[in-house]
PDB file of C-alpha atoms in Angstrom:
ATOM      1  CA  UNK C 300     -14.359  -7.713  22.240  1.00  0.00           C
ATOM      2  CA  UNK C 301     -10.937  -7.950  20.642  1.00  0.00           C
ATOM      3  CA  UNK C 302      -8.799 -10.862  19.548  1.00  0.00           C
ATOM      4  CA  UNK C 303      -5.255 -11.008  20.893  1.00  0.00           C
ATOM      5  CA  UNK C 304      -2.739 -12.100  18.252  1.00  0.00           C
ATOM      6  CA  UNK C 305       0.998 -12.218  17.661  1.00  0.00           C
ATOM      7  CA  UNK C 306       1.958  -9.298  15.370  1.00  0.00           C
ATOM      8  CA  UNK C 307       5.499 -10.579  14.727  1.00  0.00           C
ATOM      9  CA  UNK C 308       4.709 -12.796  11.758  1.00  0.00           C
ATOM     10  CA  UNK C 309       6.993 -13.147   8.731  1.00  0.00           C
ATOM     11  CA  UNK C 310       4.542 -11.333   6.388  1.00  0.00           C
ATOM     12  CA  UNK C 311       4.303  -8.412   8.833  1.00  0.00           C
ATOM     13  CA  UNK C 312       8.100  -8.193   9.105  1.00  0.00           C
ATOM     14  CA  UNK C 313       8.316  -8.195   5.306  1.00  0.00           C
ATOM     15  CA  UNK C 314       5.753  -5.380   5.137  1.00  0.00           C
ATOM     16  CA  UNK C 315       7.787  -3.379   7.664  1.00  0.00           C
ATOM     17  CA  UNK C 316      10.893  -4.004   5.549  1.00  0.00           C
ATOM     18  CA  UNK C 317       9.033  -2.556   2.563  1.00  0.00           C
ATOM     19  CA  UNK C 318       8.172   0.545   4.587  1.00  0.00           C
ATOM     20  CA  UNK C 319      11.828   0.908   5.607  1.00  0.00           C
ATOM     21  CA  UNK C 320      12.943   0.690   1.963  1.00  0.00           C
ATOM     22  CA  UNK C 321      10.647   3.571   0.929  1.00  0.00           C
ATOM     23  CA  UNK C 322      12.914   6.454   2.090  1.00  0.00           C
ATOM     24  CA  UNK C 323      15.957   4.669   0.666  1.00  0.00           C
ATOM     25  CA  UNK C 324      14.266   4.531  -2.738  1.00  0.00           C
ATOM     26  CA  UNK C 325      13.177   8.154  -2.453  1.00  0.00           C
ATOM     27  CA  UNK C 326      16.762   9.252  -1.770  1.00  0.00           C
ATOM     28  CA  UNK C 327      18.158   7.221  -4.683  1.00  0.00           C
ATOM     29  CA  UNK C 328      15.616   8.693  -7.092  1.00  0.00           C
ATOM     30  CA  UNK C 329      16.232  12.287  -5.952  1.00  0.00           C
ATOM     31  CA  UNK C 330      19.961  11.648  -6.417  1.00  0.00           C
ATOM     32  CA  UNK C 331      19.153  10.210  -9.881  1.00  0.00           C
ATOM     33  CA  UNK C 332      20.851   6.902  -9.088  1.00  0.00           C
ATOM     34  CA  UNK C 333      18.262   5.020 -11.149  1.00  0.00           C
ATOM     35  CA  UNK C 334      20.278   1.831 -11.662  1.00  0.00           C
ATOM     36  CA  UNK C 335      20.532   1.153  -7.919  1.00  0.00           C
ATOM     37  CA  UNK C 336      16.958   2.374  -7.404  1.00  0.00           C
ATOM     38  CA  UNK C 337      15.730  -0.287  -9.845  1.00  0.00           C
ATOM     39  CA  UNK C 338      17.483  -2.984  -7.806  1.00  0.00           C
ATOM     40  CA  UNK C 339      16.079  -1.748  -4.496  1.00  0.00           C
ATOM     41  CA  UNK C 340      12.619  -1.477  -6.053  1.00  0.00           C
ATOM     42  CA  UNK C 341      12.881  -5.103  -7.204  1.00  0.00           C
ATOM     43  CA  UNK C 342      13.760  -6.081  -3.619  1.00  0.00           C
ATOM     44  CA  UNK C 343      10.723  -4.180  -2.303  1.00  0.00           C
ATOM     45  CA  UNK C 344       8.556  -5.930  -4.879  1.00  0.00           C
ATOM     46  CA  UNK C 345       9.915  -9.295  -3.760  1.00  0.00           C
ATOM     47  CA  UNK C 346       8.887  -8.596  -0.143  1.00  0.00           C
ATOM     48  CA  UNK C 347       5.387  -7.799  -1.404  1.00  0.00           C
ATOM     49  CA  UNK C 348       5.120 -11.086  -3.295  1.00  0.00           C
ATOM     50  CA  UNK C 349       6.544 -13.109  -0.402  1.00  0.00           C
ATOM     51  CA  UNK C 350       4.349 -11.685   2.357  1.00  0.00           C
ATOM     52  CA  UNK C 351       1.195 -12.411   0.360  1.00  0.00           C
ATOM     53  CA  UNK C 352       2.350 -15.932  -0.556  1.00  0.00           C
ATOM     54  CA  UNK C 353       3.265 -16.812   3.035  1.00  0.00           C
ATOM     55  CA  UNK C 354       0.049 -15.394   4.501  1.00  0.00           C
ATOM     56  CA  UNK C 355      -2.068 -17.343   1.995  1.00  0.00           C
ATOM     57  CA  UNK C 356      -0.314 -20.673   2.504  1.00  0.00           C
ATOM     58  CA  UNK C 357       0.421 -20.750   6.247  1.00  0.00           C
ATOM     59  CA  UNK C 358      -2.576 -20.087   8.492  1.00  0.00           C
ATOM     60  CA  UNK C 359      -0.449 -19.210  11.531  1.00  0.00           C
ATOM     61  CA  UNK C 360       1.204 -16.418   9.514  1.00  0.00           C
ATOM     62  CA  UNK C 361      -2.085 -14.683   8.653  1.00  0.00           C
ATOM     63  CA  UNK C 362      -3.160 -11.823  10.908  1.00  0.00           C
ATOM     64  CA  UNK C 363      -5.647  -8.981  11.116  1.00  0.00           C
ATOM     65  CA  UNK C 364      -2.712  -6.581  11.493  1.00  0.00           C
ATOM     66  CA  UNK C 365      -1.277  -7.938   8.263  1.00  0.00           C
ATOM     67  CA  UNK C 366      -4.527  -7.226   6.415  1.00  0.00           C
ATOM     68  CA  UNK C 367      -3.967  -3.529   7.194  1.00  0.00           C
ATOM     69  CA  UNK C 368      -0.153  -3.420   7.280  1.00  0.00           C
ATOM     70  CA  UNK C 369       0.361  -4.926   3.816  1.00  0.00           C
ATOM     71  CA  UNK C 370      -1.742  -2.334   1.919  1.00  0.00           C
ATOM     72  CA  UNK C 371      -0.404   0.414   4.215  1.00  0.00           C
ATOM     73  CA  UNK C 372       3.168  -0.552   3.278  1.00  0.00           C
ATOM     74  CA  UNK C 373       2.164  -0.453  -0.392  1.00  0.00           C
ATOM     75  CA  UNK C 374       0.628   3.006   0.012  1.00  0.00           C
ATOM     76  CA  UNK C 375       3.666   4.408   1.849  1.00  0.00           C
ATOM     77  CA  UNK C 376       6.033   2.937  -0.745  1.00  0.00           C
ATOM     78  CA  UNK C 377       3.928   4.152  -3.677  1.00  0.00           C
ATOM     79  CA  UNK C 378       3.505   7.634  -2.181  1.00  0.00           C
ATOM     80  CA  UNK C 379       7.249   8.081  -1.637  1.00  0.00           C
ATOM     81  CA  UNK C 380       8.027   6.722  -5.103  1.00  0.00           C
ATOM     82  CA  UNK C 381       5.525   8.949  -6.903  1.00  0.00           C
ATOM     83  CA  UNK C 382       6.635  12.087  -5.046  1.00  0.00           C
ATOM     84  CA  UNK C 383      10.289  11.292  -5.791  1.00  0.00           C
ATOM     85  CA  UNK C 384       9.618  10.460  -9.450  1.00  0.00           C
ATOM     86  CA  UNK C 385       7.648  13.689  -9.820  1.00  0.00           C
ATOM     87  CA  UNK C 386      10.585  15.638  -8.377  1.00  0.00           C
ATOM     88  CA  UNK C 387      12.758  13.875 -10.959  1.00  0.00           C
ATOM     89  CA  UNK C 388      10.320  14.981 -13.723  1.00  0.00           C
ATOM     90  CA  UNK C 389       9.435  11.391 -14.615  1.00  0.00           C
ATOM     91  CA  UNK C 390       5.761  11.419 -13.524  1.00  0.00           C
ATOM     92  CA  UNK C 391       3.335  14.367 -13.896  1.00  0.00           C
ATOM     93  CA  UNK C 392       2.347  16.359 -10.796  1.00  0.00           C
ATOM     94  CA  UNK C 393      -1.381  15.915 -11.461  1.00  0.00           C
ATOM     95  CA  UNK C 394      -1.159  12.112 -11.368  1.00  0.00           C
ATOM     96  CA  UNK C 395       0.883  12.107  -8.172  1.00  0.00           C
ATOM     97  CA  UNK C 396      -1.587  14.511  -6.553  1.00  0.00           C
ATOM     98  CA  UNK C 397      -4.470  12.184  -7.473  1.00  0.00           C
ATOM     99  CA  UNK C 398      -2.737   9.107  -6.042  1.00  0.00           C
ATOM    100  CA  UNK C 399      -1.572  10.797  -2.829  1.00  0.00           C
ATOM    101  CA  UNK C 400      -5.026  12.318  -2.208  1.00  0.00           C
ATOM    102  CA  UNK C 401      -6.703   8.919  -2.571  1.00  0.00           C
ATOM    103  CA  UNK C 402      -4.188   7.237  -0.260  1.00  0.00           C
ATOM    104  CA  UNK C 403      -4.531   9.915   2.442  1.00  0.00           C
ATOM    105  CA  UNK C 404      -8.309   9.388   2.475  1.00  0.00           C
ATOM    106  CA  UNK C 405      -7.911   5.586   2.649  1.00  0.00           C
ATOM    107  CA  UNK C 406      -5.324   5.769   5.449  1.00  0.00           C
ATOM    108  CA  UNK C 407      -7.612   8.127   7.401  1.00  0.00           C
ATOM    109  CA  UNK C 408     -10.444   5.614   6.883  1.00  0.00           C
ATOM    110  CA  UNK C 409      -8.276   2.816   8.329  1.00  0.00           C
ATOM    111  CA  UNK C 410      -7.610   4.863  11.469  1.00  0.00           C
ATOM    112  CA  UNK C 411     -11.336   5.614  11.754  1.00  0.00           C
ATOM    113  CA  UNK C 412     -12.239   1.923  11.408  1.00  0.00           C
ATOM    114  CA  UNK C 413      -9.700   1.080  14.112  1.00  0.00           C
ATOM    115  CA  UNK C 414     -11.303   3.649  16.439  1.00  0.00           C
ATOM    116  CA  UNK C 415     -14.865   2.491  15.723  1.00  0.00           C
ATOM    117  CA  UNK C 416     -14.098  -1.225  16.194  1.00  0.00           C
ATOM    118  CA  UNK C 417     -12.000  -0.839  19.357  1.00  0.00           C
ATOM    119  CA  UNK C 418     -14.228  -1.520  22.380  1.00  0.00           C
ATOM    120  CA  UNK C 419     -14.090   0.574  25.537  1.00  0.00           C
ATOM    121  CA  UNK C 420     -11.927   1.677  27.155  1.00  0.00           C
ATOM    122  CA  UNK C 421     -10.489   3.381  24.044  1.00  0.00           C
ATOM    123  CA  UNK C 422      -7.022   4.333  25.264  1.00  0.00           C
ATOM    124  CA  UNK C 423      -4.034   5.309  23.131  1.00  0.00           C
ATOM    125  CA  UNK C 424      -2.142   2.265  24.449  1.00  0.00           C
ATOM    126  CA  UNK C 425      -4.884  -0.094  23.273  1.00  0.00           C
ATOM    127  CA  UNK C 426      -5.454   1.817  20.029  1.00  0.00           C
ATOM    128  CA  UNK C 427      -1.826   1.500  18.922  1.00  0.00           C
ATOM    129  CA  UNK C 428      -1.242  -1.987  20.361  1.00  0.00           C
ATOM    130  CA  UNK C 429      -0.894  -4.253  17.286  1.00  0.00           C
ATOM    131  CA  UNK C 430      -1.632  -7.320  19.424  1.00  0.00           C
ATOM    132  CA  UNK C 431      -5.301  -6.322  19.742  1.00  0.00           C
ATOM    133  CA  UNK C 432      -7.005  -7.194  16.478  1.00  0.00           C
ATOM    134  CA  UNK C 433     -10.408  -5.572  15.955  1.00  0.00           C
ATOM    135  CA  UNK C 434     -10.998  -5.686  12.185  1.00  0.00           C
ATOM    136  CA  UNK C 435      -9.732  -7.345   9.038  1.00  0.00           C
ATOM    137  CA  UNK C 436      -9.609  -5.307   5.821  1.00  0.00           C
ATOM    138  CA  UNK C 437     -10.560  -6.786   2.448  1.00  0.00           C
ATOM    139  CA  UNK C 438      -9.348  -4.739  -0.541  1.00  0.00           C
ATOM    140  CA  UNK C 439     -11.585  -4.589  -3.596  1.00  0.00           C
ATOM    141  CA  UNK C 440     -10.566  -6.320  -6.813  1.00  0.00           C
ATOM    142  CA  UNK C 441     -10.063  -3.048  -8.709  1.00  0.00           C
ATOM    143  CA  UNK C 442      -7.910  -1.795  -5.824  1.00  0.00           C
ATOM    144  CA  UNK C 443      -5.584  -4.778  -6.283  1.00  0.00           C
ATOM    145  CA  UNK C 444      -5.468  -4.076 -10.022  1.00  0.00           C
ATOM    146  CA  UNK C 445      -4.750  -0.411  -9.316  1.00  0.00           C
ATOM    147  CA  UNK C 446      -1.832  -1.229  -7.008  1.00  0.00           C
ATOM    148  CA  UNK C 447      -0.341  -3.480  -9.698  1.00  0.00           C
ATOM    149  CA  UNK C 448      -0.773  -0.781 -12.378  1.00  0.00           C
ATOM    150  CA  UNK C 449       0.778   1.884 -10.132  1.00  0.00           C
ATOM    151  CA  UNK C 450       3.803  -0.332  -9.463  1.00  0.00           C
ATOM    152  CA  UNK C 451       4.167  -1.146 -13.175  1.00  0.00           C
ATOM    153  CA  UNK C 452       4.263   2.596 -13.892  1.00  0.00           C
ATOM    154  CA  UNK C 453       6.907   3.067 -11.188  1.00  0.00           C
ATOM    155  CA  UNK C 454       9.065   0.302 -12.699  1.00  0.00           C
ATOM    156  CA  UNK C 455       8.638   1.728 -16.193  1.00  0.00           C
ATOM    157  CA  UNK C 456       9.457   5.253 -14.993  1.00  0.00           C
ATOM    158  CA  UNK C 457      12.552   4.105 -13.085  1.00  0.00           C
ATOM    159  CA  UNK C 458      13.784   2.238 -16.145  1.00  0.00           C
ATOM    160  CA  UNK C 459      13.033   5.122 -18.548  1.00  0.00           C
ATOM    161  CA  UNK C 460      16.233   7.148 -17.921  1.00  0.00           C
ATOM    162  CA  UNK C 461      18.306   3.950 -17.793  1.00  0.00           C
ATOM    163  CA  UNK C 462      17.082   2.705 -21.193  1.00  0.00           C
ATOM    164  CA  UNK C 463      16.422   6.132 -22.743  1.00  0.00           C
ATOM    165  CA  UNK C 464      12.665   6.178 -23.332  1.00  0.00           C
ATOM    166  CA  UNK C 465      11.658   9.076 -21.058  1.00  0.00           C
ATOM    167  CA  UNK C 466       9.527  10.718 -23.776  1.00  0.00           C
ATOM    168  CA  UNK C 467       7.815   7.512 -24.927  1.00  0.00           C
ATOM    169  CA  UNK C 468       4.123   7.746 -25.864  1.00  0.00           C
ATOM    170  CA  UNK C 469       3.634   4.396 -24.125  1.00  0.00           C
ATOM    171  CA  UNK C 470       4.610   5.949 -20.800  1.00  0.00           C
ATOM    172  CA  UNK C 471       2.026   8.685 -21.335  1.00  0.00           C
ATOM    173  CA  UNK C 472      -0.635   6.078 -22.119  1.00  0.00           C
ATOM    174  CA  UNK C 473       0.328   4.306 -18.881  1.00  0.00           C
ATOM    175  CA  UNK C 474      -0.132   7.616 -17.006  1.00  0.00           C
ATOM    176  CA  UNK C 475      -3.706   7.821 -18.312  1.00  0.00           C
ATOM    177  CA  UNK C 476      -4.457   4.188 -17.480  1.00  0.00           C
ATOM    178  CA  UNK C 477      -3.059   4.642 -13.963  1.00  0.00           C
ATOM    179  CA  UNK C 478      -5.267   7.700 -13.468  1.00  0.00           C
ATOM    180  CA  UNK C 479      -8.282   5.643 -14.589  1.00  0.00           C
ATOM    181  CA  UNK C 480      -7.615   2.696 -12.229  1.00  0.00           C
ATOM    182  CA  UNK C 481      -6.889   5.073  -9.335  1.00  0.00           C
ATOM    183  CA  UNK C 482     -10.249   6.800  -9.850  1.00  0.00           C
ATOM    184  CA  UNK C 483     -12.050   3.463 -10.238  1.00  0.00           C
ATOM    185  CA  UNK C 484     -10.397   2.121  -7.081  1.00  0.00           C
ATOM    186  CA  UNK C 485     -11.434   5.178  -5.053  1.00  0.00           C
ATOM    187  CA  UNK C 486     -15.018   4.789  -6.274  1.00  0.00           C
ATOM    188  CA  UNK C 487     -15.034   1.057  -5.420  1.00  0.00           C
ATOM    189  CA  UNK C 488     -14.224   1.824  -1.769  1.00  0.00           C
ATOM    190  CA  UNK C 489     -16.907   4.524  -1.711  1.00  0.00           C
ATOM    191  CA  UNK C 490     -19.447   2.162  -3.307  1.00  0.00           C
ATOM    192  CA  UNK C 491     -18.753  -0.999  -1.272  1.00  0.00           C
ATOM    193  CA  UNK C 492     -17.852   0.759   1.986  1.00  0.00           C
ATOM    194  CA  UNK C 493     -18.548  -1.549   4.913  1.00  0.00           C
ATOM    195  CA  UNK C 494     -18.202  -4.690   2.808  1.00  0.00           C
ATOM    196  CA  UNK C 495     -14.430  -4.127   2.798  1.00  0.00           C
ATOM    197  CA  UNK C 496     -14.257  -4.326   6.611  1.00  0.00           C
ATOM    198  CA  UNK C 497     -14.746  -7.521   8.640  1.00  0.00           C
ATOM    199  CA  UNK C 498     -15.141  -6.861  12.360  1.00  0.00           C
ATOM    200  CA  UNK C 499     -13.445  -9.516  14.504  1.00  0.00           C
ATOM    201  CA  UNK C 500     -15.441 -10.952  17.387  1.00  0.00           C
ATOM    202  CA  UNK C 501     -13.393 -11.797  20.447  1.00  0.00           C
ATOM    203  CA  UNK C 502     -13.389 -15.276  21.845  1.00  0.00           C
TER     204      UNK C 502
END
């Protein structure tokens, strides 16, 4: 059974806005327009704060799609930012490789969960129809911490060429801490597995 729901909630639209801002940020970073990039990044961060606040405080704005779309938007944004910042020589290749690898595995897991929880007939139309909710995802605590740390590093790296601290030891310490939380987050999903997925029973 599946639960039919309206996907066009304000939090979901904000998440889609964040996804749309990702290539804009990537272009600005590649072009080394860091001042504007900082402003656009702040706007993307605001959409992240707002969609979570609205979903928590208005029951009719909370959706199963949102439970997957919000972290997916974060992963797309973070992936584009880290690749762009690596191209701009502001974040090491090894750290970006670690983060992208983890996110690819998690995104593949989301698609697998969608397939496993979608009842027959499993058609492409039903699979990609956001109105049919089959599962709600619950991120682990360390995963939430990791996302925050990754975004802090992005903000610090974007500001580095603007405020002239590209070679700061504090940035390098933040690289190491980000690598640690990324590894811990990946392990938490491996360890807790099914506990992070709540299958929705149709009415």
